Amino acid sequence: MNKTKSANQPSPSPPCLRASVVKNGFQWTKHSRSFRRFRSSFTLLVCVTILGCQKDPQAAIDSYPSKTVTVVCPWSAGGGTDRCSRFWAERLQTKFENPFVVMNRTGGSGAIGHSAVARAKADGYTMGMVTVELSMMKQMGISDLTFRDYECLMQINADSAAVVVRKDAPWKNLQELFDEIKSSKEKLKMSGTASGGIWDLARVGMLDAAGLDIHSVTWVPSKGSAPALVQLMGEHIDAVVVSVPEAMPQIEAGELRLLAVMDDQRHPDFPDIPTLKEEGCDWSAVGWRGLALPKGTPPEIVAKILVQCEEIAASEEFKEFMGKNGFAVVIRGPEEFTKFLEEQESLWTPVIDLAGYAQK
Amino acid sequence: MFAELLQPSVLIPWFLAMLLGIFVGATPGLTATMAVALIVPISFHMSPMAGLAMIIGVSFTAIFAGDIPATWLRIPGTPASAAATLDGFQMAKKGKGNFALGLDLICSSIGGIIGVATLIFVAPQLARFALKFGSYEYFWLGVLGLSMSAMVTMGQTSKALLAATLGVFISTVGQDVVSNSQRYTFGSIEALGGLHFIPVMIGLFGVAEVLRNIGQSEALGEPTGEADSSSLISVLPEVLRHKWCVVRSALVGTVIGALPGAGADVAAWGSYGIAKSSSKTPEEFGTGTIEGVIAPTSANNAAVAGAWIPALVFGIPGDAVTAIVLGVMLVHGIKPGPMLFEDGGDQVRSIFAIALVTQFMLVPCGWAGVKAFGLIQKLPKRTVLAGVLVFSTVGAFAINNSMFDVYVMLAFGLIGFFMEACGVPVVPMILGLILGPLVERELRAGLIASSGSFEPFFMRPISMALVFLLFLAFFAKPMWKLISRRLFTK
Amino acid sequence: MNDMEAEQQESHFNSIGTAAFGLFLILLGAGIVYFAKDIRVFSFGNNDPGPKAVPLGTGVILFVGGVLQIVVAFAREGLLDRLRTKSKSEKQSVTKLKPATARILWMLGTMVAYVFLLNTIGFAASTSLFLVATLKLFGSGWKEAGMTTIVIVAFVYLLFEVVFKVSLPTGSLF
């Protein structure tokens, strides 16, 4: 909620301040008849309050969570990230027996929601679902946030990007598509996101790794993966790059066909579809999601949340939920997650440079 | 199957969920998406049939519910309800609010039935047709919609067009939809998300209306007005009299709703424009005509059913609500696809039955909402005005939990008041705001896809048809006048 | 012909509005065109007219449209005549307008203060203050103002925070 103060600024912790106000009011009514008694008790109260505040951090950690925790989702209600956020909020609520509420803060390619988490008070009462866009928004000049502005808690999911074509497309595999791109006079059209969106960058990375000119394909910008899939089915474009679950219903219905997944391993639901690496193209791109807290959250609180998150991640319900939604489960703890995010940053930065979006 | 649906264990939660949907949809700041998202976890504790009934029920209530505050207070609950601030609101001002909402409700229900029937019988064909729409076609559809701004406000064409242009400009603020550049954000992260539609609309209509009331009326302590005692029966003859308007608007709404790139808002305005241009008394539109109430409301509820067509045939949701409903269906093991309509089995048939029965249940639920909301007319005017301001503020905030949206609401309240004081119509600005991004995105995407050539914008069959429609919209009447005058003089 | 006369009379009434709107558009259009310099353009040779095209286009249209509106206000709607006649009957109209205008200005001031307070002292406190102030401004008695305030604040709080779990502004002070 707090938008004006930066996370580093020392601010009185809320339970303590609120308590003092209540006490103050109480004292006032009780002793208002005698000004002297009021003054002395007020002095006492101030002392107690200051002492209380100094002692407070430990108390706040011990009593955590003692009020509603907000889980910020940087994407709109109804989408995949929102469904994940709501699942985690609901599970954490049961585990902690304390309200966890999802707050959707959308806009700016996720920048608004991500910055709402990074700039929140680092008291453990604001956490957020961070997504793959965090690995590229600084380089793109959309915001100055990186994963270093968070206490990265746990990665929960990674969906590989995939090259998808119509069922009747002439290309049987990725190599044939690449050959067509090389030889065809008219440029092929691909889509999936806006220009400079994540799947456009994944496309750039793939073409570059395959040794093709990144401009040898026309990227037709779209509002998101769903409109891009419609354009593909309507034969307005030739191929799309989206994450596997985004195209799952159409693939299962037999309208669309997977050519390859951009991942290190094959997708468990499509064991016959090769990875890019198998096709001789060293590139992988995944859309990941993870939980994070503002930088500077007391480590004890982080540890408290982490314990519960680990239990949830290991639970059957979580696997069932992810399975139903078609999301791939990838769990990484804090250190591994941070390391993964470093890798992601060094993966995307050159691609952003190459695509010409780098902030100068 | 109907017997299974009409058991109390299904019917009661269904009815309650729909009442909730009406309530949420009628409260500024609470959206249909929120109502559906709230119902989803509850529905998983019910039998699959009751669960689906609750969710489908809620998803169909919200658009009508948005018309209630639009008619009484001039605060549209959803973008698709903005058209109700024209004739519906004027009718309520004349003391016929219940009559307007009765009409609205019955036509919503009929529109919904027509939409669902279309869904059941021709969904796969309509979905294939919708696929033919590429960037070029969407561009013209957007332009056609923008041209409505000249049409909905006759007599002030130059001001209306300037207001529409202003709306288009406002829609460009924030992150560019094509290449992610920042436009007019002045370094603010909050502004990256752009000026949200709902806060702008609450400001332009709701807050501006309050300001105008304060400026005009001296007797703020009096009740706003006695609500008329029109019943649902009393509107039926009017609905019958305009049956073709209802059917035409509903069909237009279904088709536009079935296009994944357009939604209930475009449908509502499109059919309003069509109703106006084919009316015998177009000059009365905007002053509280019956057709002006009927057309948009028949279309926008039909468009909700229309939006299900691509969702069920291809698994592609057109908006957030449909996305949630689709997600729930997937969980219940219903896989969207063209085959669904051929051999979907009992489950699919029961979804259709639910959708159909929902349209009938909308009438009692909606009427309860209208009556409950009508009670505020009995409060002193100042209480209502103060309440509207608080709800406007809280509503603008709640849309994205952002104070930025509250500032936007306040600023546009001022702009709306200023524009109305200058005699500039506000509605074209809304059209510009809705359609600006569509027109810009599709124009640019189209030019990128065609390597800079304008040819496909004119030469593809559907583009050509749309250009022809656009031409008709502007020149049909004057030309007809010219021809008939020639004939008469001869 | 009759139509046109009627229109002219009505537009005569609107001439000040037309001019004011024109001035607003001129300023806005100029601002739009000037600040378009801050928009980053990526060029890939892909025939995209670019992110500047539409805002610049609307800016130019608004600017030109604004100039035309002012021309119309003077030439066709008789703004000059209006100003002349107005200066004669000025006293009358001023006294007529004043209480309403003052109320609107007060209302706006209260709204701005409310929005500012929302950010600092949170929903419940600022809304209570705002409602009492507004209702007093509208001429309620203290009792009515107090009751209404309590009912609205409690209703909104229960509805948003408790039932729908939508957060309301908390303010930075607490």
mmCIF file with all atom_site columns, N, CA, C and O in Angstrom, chain A residues 1 103-106 108-109 112 141-142 189 194-195 221 223 230 233-234 236 250 252 255, chain B residues 128 131-134 175 178 182 189-190 193 314-316 335 338 397 400-401 441 449 460:
data_model
loop_
_atom_site.group_PDB
_atom_site.id
_atom_site.type_symbol
_atom_site.label_atom_id
_atom_site.label_alt_id
_atom_site.label_comp_id
_atom_site.label_asym_id
_atom_site.label_entity_id
_atom_site.label_seq_id
_atom_site.pdbx_PDB_ins_code
_atom_site.Cartn_x
_atom_site.Cartn_y
_atom_site.Cartn_z
_atom_site.occupancy
_atom_site.B_iso_or_equiv
_atom_site.pdbx_formal_charge
_atom_site.auth_seq_id
_atom_site.auth_comp_id
_atom_site.auth_asym_id
_atom_site.auth_atom_id
_atom_site.pdbx_PDB_model_num
ATOM 1   N N  . MET A 1 1   ? 0.823   -1.197  0.000   1.00 0.00 ? 1   MET A N  1
ATOM 2   C CA . MET A 1 1   ? 0.000   0.000   0.000   1.00 0.00 ? 1   MET A CA 1
ATOM 3   C C  . MET A 1 1   ? 0.853   1.240   0.000   1.00 0.00 ? 1   MET A C  1
ATOM 4   O O  . MET A 1 1   ? 0.489   2.288   -0.473  1.00 0.00 ? 1   MET A O  1
ATOM 5   N N  . MET A 1 103 ? -3.792  -9.305  -4.360  1.00 0.00 ? 103 MET A N  1
ATOM 6   C CA . MET A 1 103 ? -4.075  -7.977  -4.882  1.00 0.00 ? 103 MET A CA 1
ATOM 7   C C  . MET A 1 103 ? -3.508  -7.907  -6.306  1.00 0.00 ? 103 MET A C  1
ATOM 8   O O  . MET A 1 103 ? -2.315  -8.097  -6.504  1.00 0.00 ? 103 MET A O  1
ATOM 9   N N  . ASN A 1 104 ? -4.372  -7.682  -7.262  1.00 0.00 ? 104 ASN A N  1
ATOM 10  C CA . ASN A 1 104 ? -3.906  -7.580  -8.648  1.00 0.00 ? 104 ASN A CA 1
ATOM 11  C C  . ASN A 1 104 ? -3.449  -6.157  -8.921  1.00 0.00 ? 104 ASN A C  1
ATOM 12  O O  . ASN A 1 104 ? -4.208  -5.220  -8.764  1.00 0.00 ? 104 ASN A O  1
ATOM 13  N N  . ARG A 1 105 ? -2.184  -6.008  -9.302  1.00 0.00 ? 105 ARG A N  1
ATOM 14  C CA . ARG A 1 105 ? -1.674  -4.692  -9.696  1.00 0.00 ? 105 ARG A CA 1
ATOM 15  C C  . ARG A 1 105 ? -1.135  -4.852  -11.107 1.00 0.00 ? 105 ARG A C  1
ATOM 16  O O  . ARG A 1 105 ? -0.017  -5.316  -11.284 1.00 0.00 ? 105 ARG A O  1
ATOM 17  N N  . THR A 1 106 ? -1.952  -4.518  -12.091 1.00 0.00 ? 106 THR A N  1
ATOM 18  C CA . THR A 1 106 ? -1.575  -4.840  -13.459 1.00 0.00 ? 106 THR A CA 1
ATOM 19  C C  . THR A 1 106 ? -1.049  -3.617  -14.200 1.00 0.00 ? 106 THR A C  1
ATOM 20  O O  . THR A 1 106 ? -1.202  -2.496  -13.749 1.00 0.00 ? 106 THR A O  1
ATOM 21  N N  . GLY A 1 108 ? 1.820   -2.080  -17.540 1.00 0.00 ? 108 GLY A N  1
ATOM 22  C CA . GLY A 1 108 ? 3.228   -1.846  -17.823 1.00 0.00 ? 108 GLY A CA 1
ATOM 23  C C  . GLY A 1 108 ? 4.046   -3.119  -17.926 1.00 0.00 ? 108 GLY A C  1
ATOM 24  O O  . GLY A 1 108 ? 5.139   -3.192  -17.372 1.00 0.00 ? 108 GLY A O  1
ATOM 25  N N  . SER A 1 109 ? 3.523   -4.129  -18.625 1.00 0.00 ? 109 SER A N  1
ATOM 26  C CA . SER A 1 109 ? 4.234   -5.410  -18.771 1.00 0.00 ? 109 SER A CA 1
ATOM 27  C C  . SER A 1 109 ? 4.640   -5.976  -17.422 1.00 0.00 ? 109 SER A C  1
ATOM 28  O O  . SER A 1 109 ? 5.730   -6.527  -17.272 1.00 0.00 ? 109 SER A O  1
ATOM 29  N N  . ILE A 1 112 ? 4.254   -2.556  -12.915 1.00 0.00 ? 112 ILE A N  1
ATOM 30  C CA . ILE A 1 112 ? 3.535   -1.922  -11.807 1.00 0.00 ? 112 ILE A CA 1
ATOM 31  C C  . ILE A 1 112 ? 3.448   -2.868  -10.615 1.00 0.00 ? 112 ILE A C  1
ATOM 32  O O  . ILE A 1 112 ? 3.750   -2.492  -9.481  1.00 0.00 ? 112 ILE A O  1
ATOM 33  N N  . GLY A 1 141 ? 14.420  -0.957  -20.266 1.00 0.00 ? 141 GLY A N  1
ATOM 34  C CA . GLY A 1 141 ? 14.123  0.420   -19.893 1.00 0.00 ? 141 GLY A CA 1
ATOM 35  C C  . GLY A 1 141 ? 12.689  0.626   -19.439 1.00 0.00 ? 141 GLY A C  1
ATOM 36  O O  . GLY A 1 141 ? 12.199  1.740   -19.412 1.00 0.00 ? 141 GLY A O  1
ATOM 37  N N  . ILE A 1 142 ? 11.996  -0.471  -19.077 1.00 0.00 ? 142 ILE A N  1
ATOM 38  C CA . ILE A 1 142 ? 10.613  -0.330  -18.621 1.00 0.00 ? 142 ILE A CA 1
ATOM 39  C C  . ILE A 1 142 ? 10.590  0.101   -17.156 1.00 0.00 ? 142 ILE A C  1
ATOM 40  O O  . ILE A 1 142 ? 9.747   0.873   -16.729 1.00 0.00 ? 142 ILE A O  1
ATOM 41  N N  . LYS A 1 189 ? 5.558   -14.939 -41.217 1.00 0.00 ? 189 LYS A N  1
ATOM 42  C CA . LYS A 1 189 ? 5.068   -14.084 -40.141 1.00 0.00 ? 189 LYS A CA 1
ATOM 43  C C  . LYS A 1 189 ? 4.887   -14.904 -38.879 1.00 0.00 ? 189 LYS A C  1
ATOM 44  O O  . LYS A 1 189 ? 4.304   -15.986 -38.911 1.00 0.00 ? 189 LYS A O  1
ATOM 45  N N  . ALA A 1 194 ? 3.565   -8.555  -27.981 1.00 0.00 ? 194 ALA A N  1
ATOM 46  C CA . ALA A 1 194 ? 3.965   -7.302  -28.615 1.00 0.00 ? 194 ALA A CA 1
ATOM 47  C C  . ALA A 1 194 ? 5.424   -7.413  -29.062 1.00 0.00 ? 194 ALA A C  1
ATOM 48  O O  . ALA A 1 194 ? 6.131   -8.332  -28.658 1.00 0.00 ? 194 ALA A O  1
ATOM 49  N N  . SER A 1 195 ? 5.862   -6.479  -29.900 1.00 0.00 ? 195 SER A N  1
ATOM 50  C CA . SER A 1 195 ? 7.276   -6.459  -30.262 1.00 0.00 ? 195 SER A CA 1
ATOM 51  C C  . SER A 1 195 ? 8.076   -6.175  -28.986 1.00 0.00 ? 195 SER A C  1
ATOM 52  O O  . SER A 1 195 ? 7.739   -5.270  -28.239 1.00 0.00 ? 195 SER A O  1
ATOM 53  N N  . PRO A 1 221 ? 3.083   -7.878  -34.102 1.00 0.00 ? 221 PRO A N  1
ATOM 54  C CA . PRO A 1 221 ? 2.776   -7.738  -32.674 1.00 0.00 ? 221 PRO A CA 1
ATOM 55  C C  . PRO A 1 221 ? 1.324   -8.086  -32.382 1.00 0.00 ? 221 PRO A C  1
ATOM 56  O O  . PRO A 1 221 ? 0.441   -7.830  -33.194 1.00 0.00 ? 221 PRO A O  1
ATOM 57  N N  . LYS A 1 223 ? -1.663  -8.571  -28.870 1.00 0.00 ? 223 LYS A N  1
ATOM 58  C CA . LYS A 1 223 ? -1.922  -8.145  -27.502 1.00 0.00 ? 223 LYS A CA 1
ATOM 59  C C  . LYS A 1 223 ? -1.476  -9.204  -26.507 1.00 0.00 ? 223 LYS A C  1
ATOM 60  O O  . LYS A 1 223 ? -1.257  -8.922  -25.345 1.00 0.00 ? 223 LYS A O  1
ATOM 61  N N  . VAL A 1 230 ? -5.351  -16.996 -32.246 1.00 0.00 ? 230 VAL A N  1
ATOM 62  C CA . VAL A 1 230 ? -6.480  -16.794 -33.158 1.00 0.00 ? 230 VAL A CA 1
ATOM 63  C C  . VAL A 1 230 ? -5.958  -16.422 -34.546 1.00 0.00 ? 230 VAL A C  1
ATOM 64  O O  . VAL A 1 230 ? -6.423  -16.943 -35.562 1.00 0.00 ? 230 VAL A O  1
ATOM 65  N N  . MET A 1 233 ? -4.666  -19.503 -36.250 1.00 0.00 ? 233 MET A N  1
ATOM 66  C CA . MET A 1 233 ? -5.711  -20.397 -36.743 1.00 0.00 ? 233 MET A CA 1
ATOM 67  C C  . MET A 1 233 ? -6.441  -19.791 -37.932 1.00 0.00 ? 233 MET A C  1
ATOM 68  O O  . MET A 1 233 ? -6.917  -20.511 -38.792 1.00 0.00 ? 233 MET A O  1
ATOM 69  N N  . GLY A 1 234 ? -6.519  -18.455 -37.969 1.00 0.00 ? 234 GLY A N  1
ATOM 70  C CA . GLY A 1 234 ? -7.173  -17.794 -39.088 1.00 0.00 ? 234 GLY A CA 1
ATOM 71  C C  . GLY A 1 234 ? -6.269  -17.630 -40.291 1.00 0.00 ? 234 GLY A C  1
ATOM 72  O O  . GLY A 1 234 ? -6.622  -16.925 -41.236 1.00 0.00 ? 234 GLY A O  1
ATOM 73  N N  . HIS A 1 236 ? -3.606  -15.939 -40.705 1.00 0.00 ? 236 HIS A N  1
ATOM 74  C CA . HIS A 1 236 ? -3.054  -14.613 -40.957 1.00 0.00 ? 236 HIS A CA 1
ATOM 75  C C  . HIS A 1 236 ? -1.554  -14.586 -40.717 1.00 0.00 ? 236 HIS A C  1
ATOM 76  O O  . HIS A 1 236 ? -0.852  -13.718 -41.201 1.00 0.00 ? 236 HIS A O  1
ATOM 77  N N  . GLN A 1 250 ? -5.716  -25.884 -27.780 1.00 0.00 ? 250 GLN A N  1
ATOM 78  C CA . GLN A 1 250 ? -5.783  -25.962 -29.235 1.00 0.00 ? 250 GLN A CA 1
ATOM 79  C C  . GLN A 1 250 ? -4.968  -27.147 -29.755 1.00 0.00 ? 250 GLN A C  1
ATOM 80  O O  . GLN A 1 250 ? -5.343  -27.778 -30.739 1.00 0.00 ? 250 GLN A O  1
ATOM 81  N N  . GLU A 1 252 ? -4.458  -29.933 -28.052 1.00 0.00 ? 252 GLU A N  1
ATOM 82  C CA . GLU A 1 252 ? -5.232  -31.132 -27.715 1.00 0.00 ? 252 GLU A CA 1
ATOM 83  C C  . GLU A 1 252 ? -6.431  -31.300 -28.636 1.00 0.00 ? 252 GLU A C  1
ATOM 84  O O  . GLU A 1 252 ? -6.832  -32.420 -28.936 1.00 0.00 ? 252 GLU A O  1
ATOM 85  N N  . GLU A 1 255 ? -6.124  -28.633 -33.496 1.00 0.00 ? 255 GLU A N  1
ATOM 86  C CA . GLU A 1 255 ? -6.099  -27.494 -34.410 1.00 0.00 ? 255 GLU A CA 1
ATOM 87  C C  . GLU A 1 255 ? -4.665  -27.062 -34.703 1.00 0.00 ? 255 GLU A C  1
ATOM 88  O O  . GLU A 1 255 ? -4.368  -26.595 -35.783 1.00 0.00 ? 255 GLU A O  1
ATOM 89  N N  . ARG B 2 128 ? -15.558 -20.106 -37.193 1.00 0.00 ? 128 ARG B N  1
ATOM 90  C CA . ARG B 2 128 ? -14.713 -20.139 -38.405 1.00 0.00 ? 128 ARG B CA 1
ATOM 91  C C  . ARG B 2 128 ? -14.751 -18.783 -39.089 1.00 0.00 ? 128 ARG B C  1
ATOM 92  O O  . ARG B 2 128 ? -13.744 -18.290 -39.578 1.00 0.00 ? 128 ARG B O  1
ATOM 93  N N  . LEU B 2 131 ? -12.620 -16.252 -37.421 1.00 0.00 ? 131 LEU B N  1
ATOM 94  C CA . LEU B 2 131 ? -11.183 -16.428 -37.668 1.00 0.00 ? 131 LEU B CA 1
ATOM 95  C C  . LEU B 2 131 ? -10.718 -15.630 -38.881 1.00 0.00 ? 131 LEU B C  1
ATOM 96  O O  . LEU B 2 131 ? -9.548  -15.317 -39.013 1.00 0.00 ? 131 LEU B O  1
ATOM 97  N N  . LYS B 2 132 ? -11.660 -15.342 -39.790 1.00 0.00 ? 132 LYS B N  1
ATOM 98  C CA . LYS B 2 132 ? -11.271 -14.619 -41.009 1.00 0.00 ? 132 LYS B CA 1
ATOM 99  C C  . LYS B 2 132 ? -10.880 -13.185 -40.699 1.00 0.00 ? 132 LYS B C  1
ATOM 100 O O  . LYS B 2 132 ? -10.319 -12.500 -41.533 1.00 0.00 ? 132 LYS B O  1
ATOM 101 N N  . PHE B 2 133 ? -11.231 -12.715 -39.507 1.00 0.00 ? 133 PHE B N  1
ATOM 102 C CA . PHE B 2 133 ? -10.892 -11.343 -39.149 1.00 0.00 ? 133 PHE B CA 1
ATOM 103 C C  . PHE B 2 133 ? -9.410  -11.238 -38.799 1.00 0.00 ? 133 PHE B C  1
ATOM 104 O O  . PHE B 2 133 ? -8.954  -11.787 -37.809 1.00 0.00 ? 133 PHE B O  1
ATOM 105 N N  . GLY B 2 134 ? -8.684  -10.520 -39.635 1.00 0.00 ? 134 GLY B N  1
ATOM 106 C CA . GLY B 2 134 ? -7.283  -10.241 -39.332 1.00 0.00 ? 134 GLY B CA 1
ATOM 107 C C  . GLY B 2 134 ? -7.152  -8.798  -38.907 1.00 0.00 ? 134 GLY B C  1
ATOM 108 O O  . GLY B 2 134 ? -8.152  -8.113  -38.689 1.00 0.00 ? 134 GLY B O  1
ATOM 109 N N  . GLN B 2 175 ? 2.014   2.430   -21.703 1.00 0.00 ? 175 GLN B N  1
ATOM 110 C CA . GLN B 2 175 ? 2.895   1.629   -22.531 1.00 0.00 ? 175 GLN B CA 1
ATOM 111 C C  . GLN B 2 175 ? 2.245   1.352   -23.878 1.00 0.00 ? 175 GLN B C  1
ATOM 112 O O  . GLN B 2 175 ? 1.103   0.949   -23.959 1.00 0.00 ? 175 GLN B O  1
ATOM 113 N N  . VAL B 2 178 ? 2.127   -1.868  -29.140 1.00 0.00 ? 178 VAL B N  1
ATOM 114 C CA . VAL B 2 178 ? 2.818   -2.583  -30.208 1.00 0.00 ? 178 VAL B CA 1
ATOM 115 C C  . VAL B 2 178 ? 4.293   -2.797  -29.884 1.00 0.00 ? 178 VAL B C  1
ATOM 116 O O  . VAL B 2 178 ? 4.818   -3.885  -30.055 1.00 0.00 ? 178 VAL B O  1
ATOM 117 N N  . GLN B 2 182 ? 7.329   3.835   -23.842 1.00 0.00 ? 182 GLN B N  1
ATOM 118 C CA . GLN B 2 182 ? 6.540   4.584   -22.862 1.00 0.00 ? 182 GLN B CA 1
ATOM 119 C C  . GLN B 2 182 ? 6.078   5.894   -23.492 1.00 0.00 ? 182 GLN B C  1
ATOM 120 O O  . GLN B 2 182 ? 6.872   6.602   -24.092 1.00 0.00 ? 182 GLN B O  1
ATOM 121 N N  . ILE B 2 189 ? 5.956   5.139   -12.888 1.00 0.00 ? 189 ILE B N  1
ATOM 122 C CA . ILE B 2 189 ? 5.700   3.716   -13.147 1.00 0.00 ? 189 ILE B CA 1
ATOM 123 C C  . ILE B 2 189 ? 4.199   3.460   -13.189 1.00 0.00 ? 189 ILE B C  1
ATOM 124 O O  . ILE B 2 189 ? 3.704   2.688   -13.993 1.00 0.00 ? 189 ILE B O  1
ATOM 125 N N  . GLU B 2 190 ? 3.459   4.141   -12.316 1.00 0.00 ? 190 GLU B N  1
ATOM 126 C CA . GLU B 2 190 ? 2.009   3.928   -12.275 1.00 0.00 ? 190 GLU B CA 1
ATOM 127 C C  . GLU B 2 190 ? 1.370   4.264   -13.624 1.00 0.00 ? 190 GLU B C  1
ATOM 128 O O  . GLU B 2 190 ? 0.436   3.616   -14.055 1.00 0.00 ? 190 GLU B O  1
ATOM 129 N N  . GLY B 2 193 ? 0.792   1.813   -16.870 1.00 0.00 ? 193 GLY B N  1
ATOM 130 C CA . GLY B 2 193 ? -0.414  1.020   -17.128 1.00 0.00 ? 193 GLY B CA 1
ATOM 131 C C  . GLY B 2 193 ? -1.457  1.795   -17.911 1.00 0.00 ? 193 GLY B C  1
ATOM 132 O O  . GLY B 2 193 ? -2.481  1.254   -18.278 1.00 0.00 ? 193 GLY B O  1
ATOM 133 N N  . PHE B 2 314 ? -12.540 -22.894 -29.830 1.00 0.00 ? 314 PHE B N  1
ATOM 134 C CA . PHE B 2 314 ? -11.087 -22.938 -29.962 1.00 0.00 ? 314 PHE B CA 1
ATOM 135 C C  . PHE B 2 314 ? -10.351 -22.863 -28.634 1.00 0.00 ? 314 PHE B C  1
ATOM 136 O O  . PHE B 2 314 ? -9.122  -22.881 -28.595 1.00 0.00 ? 314 PHE B O  1
ATOM 137 N N  . GLY B 2 315 ? -11.087 -22.719 -27.555 1.00 0.00 ? 315 GLY B N  1
ATOM 138 C CA . GLY B 2 315 ? -10.418 -22.576 -26.271 1.00 0.00 ? 315 GLY B CA 1
ATOM 139 C C  . GLY B 2 315 ? -9.758  -21.233 -26.109 1.00 0.00 ? 315 GLY B C  1
ATOM 140 O O  . GLY B 2 315 ? -8.778  -21.089 -25.386 1.00 0.00 ? 315 GLY B O  1
ATOM 141 N N  . ILE B 2 316 ? -10.269 -20.210 -26.818 1.00 0.00 ? 316 ILE B N  1
ATOM 142 C CA . ILE B 2 316 ? -9.669  -18.890 -26.720 1.00 0.00 ? 316 ILE B CA 1
ATOM 143 C C  . ILE B 2 316 ? -10.662 -17.916 -26.093 1.00 0.00 ? 316 ILE B C  1
ATOM 144 O O  . ILE B 2 316 ? -11.671 -17.576 -26.685 1.00 0.00 ? 316 ILE B O  1
ATOM 145 N N  . LYS B 2 335 ? -13.286 -30.256 -22.391 1.00 0.00 ? 335 LYS B N  1
ATOM 146 C CA . LYS B 2 335 ? -12.209 -29.767 -23.260 1.00 0.00 ? 335 LYS B CA 1
ATOM 147 C C  . LYS B 2 335 ? -12.816 -29.013 -24.431 1.00 0.00 ? 335 LYS B C  1
ATOM 148 O O  . LYS B 2 335 ? -13.578 -29.588 -25.207 1.00 0.00 ? 335 LYS B O  1
ATOM 149 N N  . PRO B 2 338 ? -13.767 -27.949 -31.591 1.00 0.00 ? 338 PRO B N  1
ATOM 150 C CA . PRO B 2 338 ? -14.908 -28.049 -32.502 1.00 0.00 ? 338 PRO B CA 1
ATOM 151 C C  . PRO B 2 338 ? -15.734 -29.311 -32.233 1.00 0.00 ? 338 PRO B C  1
ATOM 152 O O  . PRO B 2 338 ? -16.936 -29.346 -32.454 1.00 0.00 ? 338 PRO B O  1
ATOM 153 N N  . PHE B 2 397 ? -10.232 3.293   -6.908  1.00 0.00 ? 397 PHE B N  1
ATOM 154 C CA . PHE B 2 397 ? -9.076  2.697   -6.235  1.00 0.00 ? 397 PHE B CA 1
ATOM 155 C C  . PHE B 2 397 ? -9.079  1.184   -6.374  1.00 0.00 ? 397 PHE B C  1
ATOM 156 O O  . PHE B 2 397 ? -8.067  0.566   -6.691  1.00 0.00 ? 397 PHE B O  1
ATOM 157 N N  . ASN B 2 400 ? -7.622  -1.385  -9.477  1.00 0.00 ? 400 ASN B N  1
ATOM 158 C CA . ASN B 2 400 ? -6.251  -1.907  -9.553  1.00 0.00 ? 400 ASN B CA 1
ATOM 159 C C  . ASN B 2 400 ? -5.477  -1.604  -8.280  1.00 0.00 ? 400 ASN B C  1
ATOM 160 O O  . ASN B 2 400 ? -4.250  -1.551  -8.301  1.00 0.00 ? 400 ASN B O  1
ATOM 161 N N  . ASN B 2 401 ? -6.178  -1.374  -7.183  1.00 0.00 ? 401 ASN B N  1
ATOM 162 C CA . ASN B 2 401 ? -5.546  -1.056  -5.909  1.00 0.00 ? 401 ASN B CA 1
ATOM 163 C C  . ASN B 2 401 ? -4.537  0.058   -6.033  1.00 0.00 ? 401 ASN B C  1
ATOM 164 O O  . ASN B 2 401 ? -3.415  -0.036  -5.543  1.00 0.00 ? 401 ASN B O  1
ATOM 165 N N  . ARG B 2 441 ? -3.498  -0.441  -32.730 1.00 0.00 ? 441 ARG B N  1
ATOM 166 C CA . ARG B 2 441 ? -2.778  -1.716  -32.745 1.00 0.00 ? 441 ARG B CA 1
ATOM 167 C C  . ARG B 2 441 ? -2.964  -2.427  -34.062 1.00 0.00 ? 441 ARG B C  1
ATOM 168 O O  . ARG B 2 441 ? -2.010  -2.910  -34.668 1.00 0.00 ? 441 ARG B O  1
ATOM 169 N N  . ALA B 2 449 ? 2.487   -6.530  -41.016 1.00 0.00 ? 449 ALA B N  1
ATOM 170 C CA . ALA B 2 449 ? 2.251   -7.808  -41.685 1.00 0.00 ? 449 ALA B CA 1
ATOM 171 C C  . ALA B 2 449 ? 2.241   -7.661  -43.202 1.00 0.00 ? 449 ALA B C  1
ATOM 172 O O  . ALA B 2 449 ? 2.647   -8.572  -43.920 1.00 0.00 ? 449 ALA B O  1
ATOM 173 N N  . ARG B 2 460 ? -9.236  -7.088  -49.279 1.00 0.00 ? 460 ARG B N  1
ATOM 174 C CA . ARG B 2 460 ? -9.751  -8.367  -48.772 1.00 0.00 ? 460 ARG B CA 1
ATOM 175 C C  . ARG B 2 460 ? -11.277 -8.294  -48.674 1.00 0.00 ? 460 ARG B C  1
ATOM 176 O O  . ARG B 2 460 ? -11.827 -7.226  -48.405 1.00 0.00 ? 460 ARG B O  1
#
